[in-house]
Amino acid sequence: MTELSHIRNFSIIAHIDHGKSTLADRLIQVCGGLTERELKEQVLDTMDIERERGITIKAQTVRLTYKAKNGETYQLNLMDTPGHVDFAYEVSRSLAACEGSLLVVDASQGVEAQTLANVYQAIDNNHEIIPVLNKVDLPAAEPDKVKEQIEDVIGLDASDALMVSAKSGLGVPDVLEAIVHRLPAPKGEKDAPLKALLVDSWYDAYLGVIILVRIVDGILKPGMKIKMMSTGSVYPVDQVGVFTPKREVLASLTPGEVGFFTAGIKAVADCNVGDTVTEDKRSAAEPLPGFKPSVPVVFCGLFPADAAEFDQLRESLGKLRLNDASFQFETESSAALGFGFRCGFLGLLHLEIIQERLEREFNLDLVTTAPSVIYKLHMTNGTMIELHNPADMPDVMKIAKMEEPWIKATILVPDTYLGSVLTLCTERRGIQLDLTYVGGRAMAVYRLPLNEVVFDFYDRLKSVSRGYASFDYQMDGYEEGELVKLSVLVNGDPVDALSTIVHRSHAEHRGRMLCSKLKDLIPRQLFKIAIQAAIGAKVIARETISAMRKDVTAKCYGGDVSRKRKLLDKQKEGKKRMRQVGNVEIPQSAFLAALKMTED
């Protein structure tokens, strides 16, 4: 058992691509967690998607043993966290299990929006923070300027910030020394009743659910009966252990340690992240202050391209839910797409990742509907309902008012591109709250309606700022808005998968774009097809796909014109009849292309 004073729990926080995972690799290498042969880049990013995209999605933990210069041996528990705004939830729960953080800032790019958001989370958790300037060996690195930025923007003393290059390993031993000497040791009583914070859980085909915990008080060992305090369910513990990054089974876990246990649990639904795990016989008096559950902000429908794959999609979603507690789904049906699921996500990147994992890991072919957010409808009879799917919107006459969610966004951008970023925010109905300058960069704080952001705001922001702007947001309540449901009619029939809720001022523009886009995407038929965008019964945009026609007069050589007329009239009658009974099959590719519509 390691003495409490020799344990250090810390996480690595930073903006996307500032080098968290690479620094974690170097720390593992210096402490000898893996042999040279087992080391690969971003060793903690285990998912294929993480490795391909070069991003961290799931927070990972490792226990390292470090022999300090003073001859003492320390146990270091490291948590590598994601940097992307959609996975801020993963960051919040990793921080709750630690006492200190390494704040990694790219010496060539400086402080970004996500750096700020993560630092404030760490400060809320009373962390001791060590600033680390990474990539100091790059020709574009400006460590002194970045130190000033850390002091001005965040307000942390950066005079003793560490200079490292995680890629080459320069300065990494100093980081380990700083962790040992500058971060506090955890506190805890080993004789008290067991109290452990449930940090994460995921599903293993052989062992069932593997649960990652941070022990606060007491001892966790195999054979104990443990109780989840929020659900009250009781399980016998099979094995306990740690990741070094390899899985290593131990005899027990003591206060201050971070490790895993298995208890033959079948469903991750029984393990709420942030819950307190305690012993069944000697229960803790009150649970630990957990962290608030994740709330999905973006909803969209997922439908199998082939209706026969519905059951397979249900199973696959269930399996993904085992590994990702922040994702939710329920069944729904649509006239155009058949049976499918309405899924809730933390953001658009999260949606994209889940969709990609379903297609990859489970070989599914999916159709996704337009992303939407939750609207609150106040009805004339005094009730309030939440609307997730635009197709379910009740009759307008019954709605007293509609409220939409707003967010507070922080955007950091070099002042060269500030003009175009402000224009973009104004176009998206944004309200400016604050604008400050910090060393050649502007920090704009805006209130924006969430439904303007989920569509393609992030891509547009990156393109108008040549990729230099960074963006972070948090929810900021609901407000009444002039919102309307924009429906798309093809040949007179509404297509519910394409209906969206938009602000009245943008409805006509959006409708025209959708119609002209669909005109190019729907294949021509033997009869005319009308594509219309409508608000209620009022059509606001229309395009017509002209009919293909067979040359019925080919066999008439000369002679009386009335013979030709007769054949043409007969064809016209047939087309008219066909139009009444013919239905238009909209190909899957047309749905996807129409939903990916950007404002070109």
Coordinates of C-alpha atoms in Angstrom, one line a residue:
M1 CA 0.0 0.0 0.0
T2 CA 1.3 3.4 -1.0
E3 CA 1.4 6.2 1.6
L4 CA -1.2 8.9 0.9
S5 CA 1.6 11.5 0.9
H6 CA 3.3 9.6 -2.0
I7 CA 0.2 9.6 -4.3
R8 CA -0.5 12.3 -6.8
N9 CA -3.7 12.4 -8.9
F10 CA -3.6 14.9 -11.8
S11 CA -5.2 15.5 -15.2
I12 CA -3.9 17.1 -18.4
I13 CA -6.1 19.8 -19.7
A14 CA -5.7 21.9 -22.9
H15 CA -7.3 23.1 -26.1
I16 CA -7.6 20.7 -29.1
D17 CA -4.2 19.7 -30.6
H18 CA -2.1 21.4 -28.0
G19 CA -0.4 18.1 -27.2
K20 CA -2.1 16.4 -24.2
S21 CA -1.9 12.9 -25.5
T22 CA 1.7 13.2 -26.7
L23 CA 2.7 14.6 -23.3
A24 CA 0.9 11.6 -21.7
D25 CA 3.0 9.3 -24.0
R26 CA 6.2 10.9 -22.8
L27 CA 5.3 10.6 -19.1
I28 CA 4.5 6.9 -19.6
Q29 CA 7.8 6.4 -21.4
V30 CA 9.9 8.2 -18.7
C31 CA 8.2 6.2 -15.9
G32 CA 8.6 2.9 -17.8
G33 CA 4.9 2.1 -18.0
L34 CA 5.4 0.3 -21.3
T35 CA 8.4 -1.2 -23.0
E36 CA 9.8 0.5 -26.1
R37 CA 8.2 -2.2 -28.3
E38 CA 4.7 -1.6 -26.8
L39 CA 4.9 2.2 -27.2
K40 CA 3.1 3.8 -30.1
E41 CA 1.9 7.4 -30.6
Q42 CA -1.1 8.5 -28.6
V43 CA -1.0 5.2 -26.7
L44 CA -4.1 6.2 -24.6
D45 CA -6.3 6.9 -27.6
T46 CA -7.7 3.4 -28.1
M47 CA -10.5 3.9 -30.6
D48 CA -9.7 3.8 -34.3
I49 CA -11.6 7.0 -34.8
E50 CA -9.5 8.7 -32.1
R51 CA -6.3 7.7 -33.8
E52 CA -7.5 8.6 -37.3
R53 CA -8.8 12.0 -36.4
G54 CA -6.0 12.7 -34.0
I55 CA -8.5 13.7 -31.2
T56 CA -9.2 12.3 -27.8
I57 CA -12.9 11.3 -27.2
K58 CA -12.8 9.3 -24.0
A59 CA -10.8 10.4 -21.0
Q60 CA -8.3 7.6 -20.1
T61 CA -6.4 6.9 -16.9
V62 CA -2.9 5.4 -16.2
R63 CA -1.1 4.6 -13.0
L64 CA 2.7 5.4 -13.2
T65 CA 5.4 4.7 -10.7
Y66 CA 8.0 7.5 -10.5
K67 CA 11.3 7.5 -8.6
A68 CA 11.9 11.2 -7.7
K69 CA 15.4 12.8 -7.5
N70 CA 15.1 12.8 -3.7
G71 CA 15.1 9.0 -3.8
E72 CA 11.4 8.6 -2.8
T73 CA 9.0 6.6 -5.0
Y74 CA 5.7 8.1 -6.0
Q75 CA 2.5 6.8 -7.4
L76 CA 1.1 9.1 -10.1
N77 CA -2.5 8.7 -11.4
L78 CA -2.8 10.5 -14.7
M79 CA -6.0 11.3 -16.6
D80 CA -5.7 12.3 -20.2
T81 CA -8.8 14.4 -21.1
P82 CA -10.4 15.4 -24.5
G83 CA -10.0 19.0 -25.7
H84 CA -13.1 19.3 -27.8
V85 CA -16.2 21.3 -26.6
D86 CA -18.6 18.4 -27.3
F87 CA -16.6 16.2 -24.8
A88 CA -16.4 18.8 -22.0
Y89 CA -18.5 16.4 -20.0
E90 CA -15.6 13.8 -20.0
V91 CA -13.3 16.6 -18.7
S92 CA -15.6 17.6 -15.9
R93 CA -15.7 14.1 -14.4
S94 CA -12.0 13.5 -14.8
L95 CA -11.3 16.7 -12.9
A96 CA -13.6 15.7 -10.0
A97 CA -11.3 12.7 -9.4
C98 CA -8.0 14.7 -9.2
E99 CA -6.3 17.3 -6.9
G100 CA -4.2 19.0 -9.6
S101 CA -3.9 19.7 -13.3
L102 CA -1.2 20.3 -15.9
L103 CA -2.4 23.1 -18.1
V104 CA -0.8 22.5 -21.5
V105 CA -0.6 25.5 -23.8
D106 CA 0.9 25.4 -27.3
A107 CA 3.8 27.9 -27.3
S108 CA 3.1 28.9 -30.9
Q109 CA -0.7 29.3 -30.7
G110 CA -1.3 30.6 -27.2
V111 CA -4.4 30.5 -25.1
E112 CA -7.5 29.3 -26.9
A113 CA -11.2 29.2 -26.0
Q114 CA -11.2 25.7 -24.8
T115 CA -8.1 26.3 -22.7
L116 CA -10.1 28.9 -20.8
A117 CA -13.2 26.7 -20.3
N118 CA -11.1 23.8 -19.0
V119 CA -9.1 26.0 -16.6
Y120 CA -12.2 27.5 -15.1
Q121 CA -13.5 23.9 -14.5
A122 CA -10.3 23.0 -12.8
I123 CA -10.4 26.1 -10.6
D124 CA -14.0 25.3 -9.7
N125 CA -12.7 21.9 -8.5
N126 CA -10.0 23.7 -6.3
H127 CA -7.1 22.3 -8.4
E128 CA -3.5 23.3 -8.0
I129 CA -2.6 24.2 -11.7
I130 CA 0.9 23.9 -13.2
P131 CA 1.2 25.8 -16.5
V132 CA 3.2 23.8 -19.2
L133 CA 4.3 25.5 -22.4
N134 CA 4.5 22.8 -25.1
K135 CA 6.1 22.8 -28.6
V136 CA 8.8 25.3 -27.5
D137 CA 11.2 23.8 -30.1
L138 CA 9.0 25.0 -33.0
P139 CA 10.4 28.0 -34.9
A140 CA 7.1 29.8 -34.4
A141 CA 7.1 29.4 -30.6
E142 CA 6.9 32.6 -28.5
P143 CA 7.0 31.4 -24.9
D144 CA 7.3 34.9 -23.4
K145 CA 4.3 36.2 -25.2
V146 CA 2.3 33.1 -24.3
K147 CA 3.3 33.5 -20.6
E148 CA 1.9 37.0 -20.7
Q149 CA -1.3 35.7 -22.3
I150 CA -1.7 33.1 -19.5
E151 CA -1.3 35.9 -16.9
D152 CA -3.6 38.4 -18.7
V153 CA -6.4 36.1 -19.9
I154 CA -6.6 33.4 -17.2
G155 CA -4.9 35.3 -14.3
L156 CA -2.6 32.4 -13.4
D157 CA 1.0 33.2 -12.4
A158 CA 3.1 31.8 -15.3
S159 CA 6.5 32.9 -14.1
D160 CA 7.5 29.3 -13.3
A161 CA 5.7 27.7 -16.2
L162 CA 7.6 24.7 -17.5
M163 CA 9.1 24.7 -21.1
V164 CA 8.7 21.3 -22.8
S165 CA 8.5 19.6 -26.1
A166 CA 6.3 16.5 -25.7
K167 CA 7.3 15.3 -29.2
S168 CA 11.1 15.2 -28.5
G169 CA 10.9 14.6 -24.7
L170 CA 12.6 17.9 -23.8
G171 CA 11.8 19.1 -20.3
V172 CA 9.6 16.0 -19.4
P173 CA 11.6 15.1 -16.3
D174 CA 11.0 18.6 -15.0
V175 CA 7.3 18.0 -15.4
L176 CA 7.4 14.9 -13.3
E177 CA 9.4 16.7 -10.5
A178 CA 6.9 19.6 -10.6
I179 CA 4.0 17.1 -10.2
V180 CA 5.6 15.5 -7.2
H181 CA 6.6 18.8 -5.5
R182 CA 3.9 21.3 -6.5
L183 CA 0.7 19.2 -6.5
P184 CA -1.0 18.3 -3.2
A185 CA -1.4 14.7 -2.0
P186 CA -5.0 13.3 -1.7
K187 CA -6.7 13.0 1.7
G188 CA -8.7 10.1 2.9
E189 CA -9.3 7.7 5.9
K190 CA -8.7 4.0 5.2
D191 CA -10.7 2.8 8.3
A192 CA -13.8 4.8 7.4
P193 CA -16.7 3.2 5.4
L194 CA -16.0 2.8 1.7
K195 CA -16.7 5.9 -0.3
A196 CA -15.6 5.9 -4.0
L197 CA -16.5 8.2 -6.9
L198 CA -17.7 6.5 -10.1
V199 CA -15.7 8.2 -12.8
D200 CA -16.4 6.2 -15.9
S201 CA -17.8 2.8 -17.0
W202 CA -17.6 0.8 -20.2
Y203 CA -18.6 -2.6 -21.4
D204 CA -16.3 -5.5 -21.9
A205 CA -17.6 -8.7 -23.7
Y206 CA -15.9 -11.0 -21.2
L207 CA -16.1 -9.2 -17.8
G208 CA -19.3 -7.3 -18.2
V209 CA -19.2 -3.6 -17.1
I210 CA -15.8 -2.3 -16.0
I211 CA -16.1 0.6 -13.6
L212 CA -13.4 3.2 -13.0
V213 CA -13.4 4.7 -9.5
R214 CA -11.5 7.1 -7.4
I215 CA -11.3 5.8 -3.8
V216 CA -12.0 8.7 -1.3
D217 CA -12.3 6.7 2.0
G218 CA -12.1 3.0 2.9
I219 CA -10.7 0.0 1.1
L220 CA -12.1 -1.8 -2.0
K221 CA -11.2 -5.4 -2.4
P222 CA -12.6 -8.5 -4.1
G223 CA -15.4 -10.4 -2.4
M224 CA -16.9 -7.2 -0.9
K225 CA -20.6 -6.4 -1.5
I226 CA -20.8 -2.9 -2.9
K227 CA -23.9 -0.7 -3.2
M228 CA -24.5 2.1 -5.8
M229 CA -26.0 4.9 -3.8
S230 CA -28.2 6.4 -6.5
T231 CA -29.9 3.2 -7.6
G232 CA -29.4 1.1 -4.4
S233 CA -28.4 -1.9 -6.4
V234 CA -25.9 -4.3 -4.7
Y235 CA -23.1 -6.4 -6.4
P236 CA -20.3 -8.6 -5.2
V237 CA -16.9 -7.4 -6.4
D238 CA -15.0 -9.9 -8.6
Q239 CA -11.6 -8.2 -9.2
V240 CA -10.0 -4.8 -8.6
G241 CA -7.0 -3.4 -10.4
V242 CA -5.4 -0.5 -12.2
F243 CA -4.2 0.5 -15.7
T244 CA -0.5 0.9 -16.2
P245 CA -1.7 1.4 -19.3
K246 CA -2.1 -2.5 -19.3
R247 CA -4.8 -3.9 -17.1
E248 CA -3.2 -5.1 -13.9
V249 CA -5.1 -6.9 -11.1
L250 CA -4.4 -5.9 -7.5
A251 CA -5.4 -7.2 -4.0
S252 CA -7.1 -4.0 -3.0
L253 CA -7.5 -0.3 -3.8
T254 CA -6.9 2.2 -0.9
P255 CA -7.8 5.9 -0.3
G256 CA -6.4 8.3 -2.9
E257 CA -6.0 5.6 -5.6
V258 CA -7.7 5.5 -9.0
G259 CA -8.5 2.1 -10.4
F260 CA -11.2 -0.2 -11.7
F261 CA -13.3 -3.1 -10.5
T262 CA -15.7 -5.6 -12.1
A263 CA -18.7 -7.1 -10.4
G264 CA -20.6 -9.0 -13.1
I265 CA -22.8 -6.0 -13.9
K266 CA -24.7 -6.6 -17.1
A267 CA -25.8 -3.0 -18.1
V268 CA -24.0 0.3 -17.9
A269 CA -27.4 1.8 -17.2
D270 CA -27.0 0.5 -13.6
C271 CA -23.8 2.6 -13.2
N272 CA -24.5 6.3 -13.2
V273 CA -21.3 8.3 -13.7
G274 CA -20.8 10.6 -10.7
D275 CA -22.5 8.1 -8.4
T276 CA -21.0 7.1 -5.0
V277 CA -20.0 3.4 -4.5
T278 CA -20.1 2.3 -0.9
E279 CA -20.1 -1.0 1.0
D280 CA -23.5 -2.7 1.5
K281 CA -23.0 -3.5 5.2
R282 CA -21.2 -0.4 6.3
S283 CA -22.7 2.3 4.1
A284 CA -21.3 5.8 3.9
A285 CA -23.5 8.4 5.6
E286 CA -24.1 10.6 2.6
P287 CA -23.0 10.4 -1.0
L288 CA -20.1 12.4 -2.5
P289 CA -21.1 15.6 -4.3
G290 CA -21.2 14.0 -7.8
F291 CA -21.4 16.0 -11.0
K292 CA -24.5 17.0 -12.9
P293 CA -25.6 14.4 -15.5
S294 CA -24.9 15.3 -19.1
V295 CA -27.8 16.9 -20.9
P296 CA -28.1 16.3 -24.7
V297 CA -28.4 19.5 -26.7
V298 CA -28.7 18.3 -30.3
F299 CA -31.3 15.8 -31.4
C300 CA -31.6 14.0 -34.7
G301 CA -33.3 10.9 -36.1
L302 CA -31.2 7.8 -37.1
F303 CA -33.0 5.5 -39.6
P304 CA -31.6 2.3 -41.2
A305 CA -31.3 2.7 -45.0
D306 CA -32.8 -0.8 -45.2
A307 CA -35.9 -1.3 -43.0
A308 CA -34.9 -4.9 -42.2
E309 CA -31.9 -3.6 -40.2
F310 CA -34.0 -2.0 -37.6
D311 CA -33.4 -4.6 -34.9
Q312 CA -29.7 -4.6 -35.6
L313 CA -29.6 -0.8 -35.2
R314 CA -31.4 -1.1 -31.9
E315 CA -28.8 -3.6 -30.6
S316 CA -25.9 -1.5 -31.9
L317 CA -27.3 1.6 -30.2
G318 CA -27.6 -0.4 -27.0
K319 CA -24.0 -1.5 -27.2
L320 CA -22.8 2.0 -27.9
R321 CA -24.8 3.4 -25.0
L322 CA -22.8 1.0 -22.8
N323 CA -19.6 2.8 -23.6
D324 CA -21.0 6.4 -23.8
A325 CA -23.3 7.4 -21.0
S326 CA -23.9 10.9 -22.5
F327 CA -25.8 9.6 -25.5
Q328 CA -29.5 8.9 -25.4
F329 CA -32.1 7.4 -27.8
E330 CA -35.7 6.4 -28.1
T331 CA -37.8 4.9 -31.0
E332 CA -39.7 7.0 -33.5
S333 CA -41.4 6.4 -36.8
S334 CA -41.6 8.5 -39.9
A335 CA -43.8 8.3 -43.0
A336 CA -40.8 8.8 -45.3
L337 CA -38.1 6.8 -43.6
G338 CA -40.0 4.0 -41.7
F339 CA -38.9 3.0 -38.1
G340 CA -35.8 4.5 -36.5
F341 CA -34.5 6.3 -33.4
R342 CA -34.5 9.8 -32.1
C343 CA -31.1 10.3 -30.6
G344 CA -29.7 13.0 -28.3
F345 CA -26.1 14.2 -28.5
L346 CA -23.8 16.7 -26.7
G347 CA -23.0 18.5 -30.0
L348 CA -22.4 18.0 -33.7
L349 CA -19.0 16.3 -33.4
H350 CA -20.5 13.9 -30.9
L351 CA -23.3 13.1 -33.5
E352 CA -20.7 12.6 -36.2
I353 CA -18.6 10.3 -34.1
I354 CA -21.6 8.1 -33.0
Q355 CA -22.8 7.9 -36.6
E356 CA -19.3 6.9 -37.8
R357 CA -18.9 4.3 -35.0
L358 CA -22.3 2.7 -36.0
E359 CA -21.3 2.5 -39.6
R360 CA -17.9 1.1 -38.8
E361 CA -18.2 -1.1 -35.8
F362 CA -21.7 -2.5 -36.7
N363 CA -21.7 -2.3 -40.6
L364 CA -24.9 -0.3 -40.7
D365 CA -26.1 2.0 -43.5
L366 CA -27.8 5.0 -41.9
V367 CA -29.9 8.0 -42.9
T368 CA -29.7 10.9 -40.5
T369 CA -32.4 13.6 -40.3
A370 CA -31.7 17.3 -39.8
P371 CA -30.3 18.1 -36.4
S372 CA -32.6 20.0 -34.1
V373 CA -32.7 21.3 -30.5
I374 CA -35.3 21.1 -27.8
Y375 CA -38.0 23.8 -28.0
K376 CA -40.4 24.6 -25.2
L377 CA -44.0 25.1 -26.4
H378 CA -46.4 27.0 -24.1
M379 CA -49.9 25.9 -25.2
T380 CA -53.1 28.0 -25.0
N381 CA -54.5 25.6 -22.4
G382 CA -51.7 26.5 -20.0
T383 CA -49.5 23.3 -20.4
M384 CA -45.9 23.3 -21.5
I385 CA -44.5 20.6 -23.8
E386 CA -40.9 19.9 -25.0
L387 CA -40.6 19.5 -28.8
H388 CA -37.6 17.3 -30.0
N389 CA -38.8 16.6 -33.5
P390 CA -40.1 19.3 -35.8
A391 CA -42.5 16.7 -37.4
D392 CA -44.4 16.4 -34.1
M393 CA -45.2 20.1 -33.9
P394 CA -48.9 20.6 -32.9
D395 CA -51.4 23.0 -34.6
V396 CA -50.2 26.6 -34.6
M397 CA -53.5 27.8 -33.2
K398 CA -53.0 25.8 -30.0
I399 CA -49.6 27.3 -29.3
A400 CA -49.4 30.5 -27.2
K401 CA -45.7 31.0 -27.5
M402 CA -42.5 29.1 -28.4
E403 CA -39.2 29.3 -26.6
E404 CA -35.8 28.3 -28.0
P405 CA -32.5 27.5 -26.2
W406 CA -29.7 30.1 -26.2
I407 CA -26.0 29.7 -25.5
K408 CA -23.3 32.0 -24.3
A409 CA -20.3 31.6 -26.7
T410 CA -16.7 32.7 -26.2
I411 CA -14.8 33.1 -29.5
L412 CA -11.1 33.9 -29.6
V413 CA -9.8 35.1 -33.0
P414 CA -6.8 37.0 -34.3
D415 CA -8.0 40.6 -34.9
T416 CA -7.4 40.3 -38.7
Y417 CA -10.5 38.1 -39.0
L418 CA -12.6 39.8 -36.3
G419 CA -14.8 41.6 -38.8
S420 CA -15.9 38.5 -40.6
V421 CA -16.5 36.6 -37.3
L422 CA -18.7 39.5 -36.0
T423 CA -20.7 39.5 -39.2
L424 CA -21.2 35.7 -39.0
C425 CA -22.5 36.1 -35.4
T426 CA -24.8 38.9 -36.3
E427 CA -26.2 36.9 -39.3
R428 CA -27.0 34.1 -36.8
R429 CA -29.1 36.5 -34.6
G430 CA -26.3 36.8 -32.1
I431 CA -26.2 39.6 -29.4
Q432 CA -22.8 40.8 -28.4
L433 CA -22.1 40.9 -24.7
D434 CA -18.4 41.7 -24.6
L435 CA -15.3 42.3 -26.8
T436 CA -11.8 42.5 -25.3
Y437 CA -8.3 42.5 -26.8
V438 CA -5.5 40.4 -25.4
G439 CA -2.1 40.6 -27.2
G440 CA -3.2 40.9 -30.8
R441 CA -6.2 38.7 -30.4
A442 CA -9.8 39.5 -29.8
M443 CA -12.1 37.7 -27.4
A444 CA -15.8 38.1 -28.3
V445 CA -18.6 36.9 -26.0
Y446 CA -21.9 36.4 -27.7
R447 CA -25.4 35.1 -26.9
L448 CA -26.6 33.0 -29.8
P449 CA -29.7 30.9 -30.4
L450 CA -28.6 27.2 -30.3
N451 CA -30.5 26.2 -33.4
E452 CA -28.4 28.6 -35.5
V453 CA -25.3 27.0 -34.1
V454 CA -26.0 23.3 -34.5
F455 CA -26.4 23.6 -38.2
D456 CA -23.0 24.5 -39.6
F457 CA -21.8 27.4 -37.4
Y458 CA -18.5 25.7 -36.4
D459 CA -17.6 25.0 -40.1
R460 CA -18.4 28.6 -41.1
L461 CA -16.5 30.0 -38.2
K462 CA -13.4 28.0 -39.2
S463 CA -13.7 29.0 -42.8
V464 CA -14.2 32.8 -42.2
S465 CA -11.2 32.8 -39.8
R466 CA -8.9 30.6 -41.9
G467 CA -9.0 28.1 -39.1
Y468 CA -7.6 30.4 -36.4
A469 CA -10.8 31.1 -34.4
S470 CA -11.6 28.9 -31.4
F471 CA -15.0 28.5 -29.9
D472 CA -16.5 27.3 -26.7
Y473 CA -20.0 27.6 -25.3
Q474 CA -22.3 26.9 -22.4
M475 CA -26.1 26.8 -22.2
D476 CA -27.8 30.0 -21.2
G477 CA -31.5 29.5 -20.7
Y478 CA -34.6 29.7 -22.9
E479 CA -36.1 32.7 -24.6
E480 CA -39.3 33.3 -26.7
G481 CA -38.6 33.6 -30.4
E482 CA -40.6 34.0 -33.6
L483 CA -40.3 30.5 -34.8
V484 CA -42.1 28.7 -37.6
K485 CA -42.1 25.2 -38.9
L486 CA -40.8 25.0 -42.5
S487 CA -42.3 21.9 -44.3
V488 CA -41.2 20.5 -47.6
L489 CA -43.9 19.1 -50.0
V490 CA -42.9 16.9 -52.9
N491 CA -45.8 16.4 -55.4
G492 CA -48.2 17.7 -52.7
D493 CA -47.1 15.2 -50.0
P494 CA -45.2 16.5 -46.9
V495 CA -41.7 15.0 -46.4
D496 CA -41.4 15.0 -42.6
A497 CA -37.7 14.0 -42.5
L498 CA -36.9 17.4 -44.2
S499 CA -39.1 19.6 -42.0
T500 CA -37.2 22.1 -39.7
I501 CA -38.0 24.8 -37.3
V502 CA -36.5 28.2 -38.3
H503 CA -36.8 31.8 -37.3
R504 CA -39.4 33.6 -39.4
S505 CA -36.9 36.1 -40.8
H506 CA -34.8 33.2 -42.3
A507 CA -37.7 31.0 -43.4
E508 CA -38.0 32.2 -47.0
H509 CA -34.3 32.1 -47.7
R510 CA -33.9 28.6 -46.2
G511 CA -37.0 27.4 -48.1
R512 CA -35.8 28.6 -51.5
M513 CA -32.4 27.0 -50.9
L514 CA -34.0 23.7 -50.0
C515 CA -36.2 23.7 -53.0
S516 CA -33.5 24.5 -55.5
K517 CA -31.2 21.9 -53.9
L518 CA -33.9 19.2 -54.1
K519 CA -34.6 20.1 -57.7
D520 CA -31.1 19.0 -58.6
L521 CA -31.2 15.9 -56.5
I522 CA -34.5 14.2 -57.2
P523 CA -34.4 12.2 -60.5
R524 CA -36.9 13.2 -63.2
Q525 CA -40.1 11.1 -63.7
L526 CA -42.5 10.7 -66.5
F527 CA -44.6 13.5 -65.0
K528 CA -44.0 16.9 -63.6
I529 CA -43.0 17.1 -60.0
A530 CA -43.6 20.2 -57.8
I531 CA -41.3 20.8 -54.9
Q532 CA -42.6 23.4 -52.4
A533 CA -41.5 24.9 -49.1
A534 CA -44.4 26.0 -46.9
I535 CA -45.2 27.5 -43.6
G536 CA -48.5 26.1 -42.5
A537 CA -50.7 26.4 -45.6
K538 CA -48.7 29.2 -47.2
V539 CA -46.3 28.1 -49.9
I540 CA -43.2 30.4 -49.8
A541 CA -41.0 28.7 -52.4
R542 CA -41.5 26.4 -55.4
E543 CA -39.4 24.6 -58.0
T544 CA -40.8 22.3 -60.7
I545 CA -39.0 19.2 -62.1
S546 CA -40.1 18.9 -65.8
A547 CA -41.3 15.6 -67.0
M548 CA -39.3 13.2 -69.2
R549 CA -41.3 12.5 -72.4
K550 CA -41.3 9.8 -75.1
D551 CA -41.5 11.0 -78.7
V552 CA -45.0 9.6 -79.5
T553 CA -45.1 11.3 -82.9
A554 CA -42.0 9.5 -84.3
K555 CA -44.0 7.2 -86.5
C556 CA -46.0 10.0 -88.2
Y557 CA -44.5 11.0 -91.5
G558 CA -46.2 14.0 -92.9
G559 CA -50.0 13.8 -93.3
D560 CA -52.6 15.6 -91.4
V561 CA -51.5 17.5 -88.2
S562 CA -54.6 16.2 -86.3
R563 CA -53.0 12.7 -86.2
K564 CA -50.1 14.2 -84.2
R565 CA -52.4 16.2 -82.0
K566 CA -54.4 13.1 -81.2
L567 CA -51.3 11.2 -80.1
L568 CA -50.0 14.2 -78.1
D569 CA -53.3 14.7 -76.3
K570 CA -53.4 11.0 -75.5
Q571 CA -49.9 11.3 -73.9
K572 CA -51.0 14.4 -72.0
E573 CA -54.0 12.5 -70.5
G574 CA -51.8 9.6 -69.5
K575 CA -49.3 12.0 -67.8
K576 CA -52.1 13.7 -65.9
R577 CA -53.4 10.4 -64.7
M578 CA -49.9 9.3 -63.7
R579 CA -49.3 12.4 -61.7
Q580 CA -52.4 11.7 -59.6
V581 CA -51.4 8.1 -58.8
G582 CA -47.6 8.3 -59.2
N583 CA -45.6 8.7 -56.0
V584 CA -42.1 10.1 -56.0
E585 CA -39.3 8.0 -54.5
I586 CA -36.8 10.4 -53.0
P587 CA -33.4 8.7 -53.0
Q588 CA -31.4 8.4 -49.7
S589 CA -28.6 10.4 -51.3
A590 CA -31.0 13.3 -51.9
F591 CA -32.0 13.3 -48.2
L592 CA -28.4 13.4 -47.0
A593 CA -27.3 16.1 -49.5
A594 CA -30.3 18.3 -48.6
L595 CA -29.6 18.0 -44.9
K596 CA -25.9 18.9 -45.4
M597 CA -27.0 22.1 -47.1
T598 CA -24.7 24.9 -46.2
E599 CA -25.2 28.6 -47.0
D600 CA -23.0 28.9 -50.1

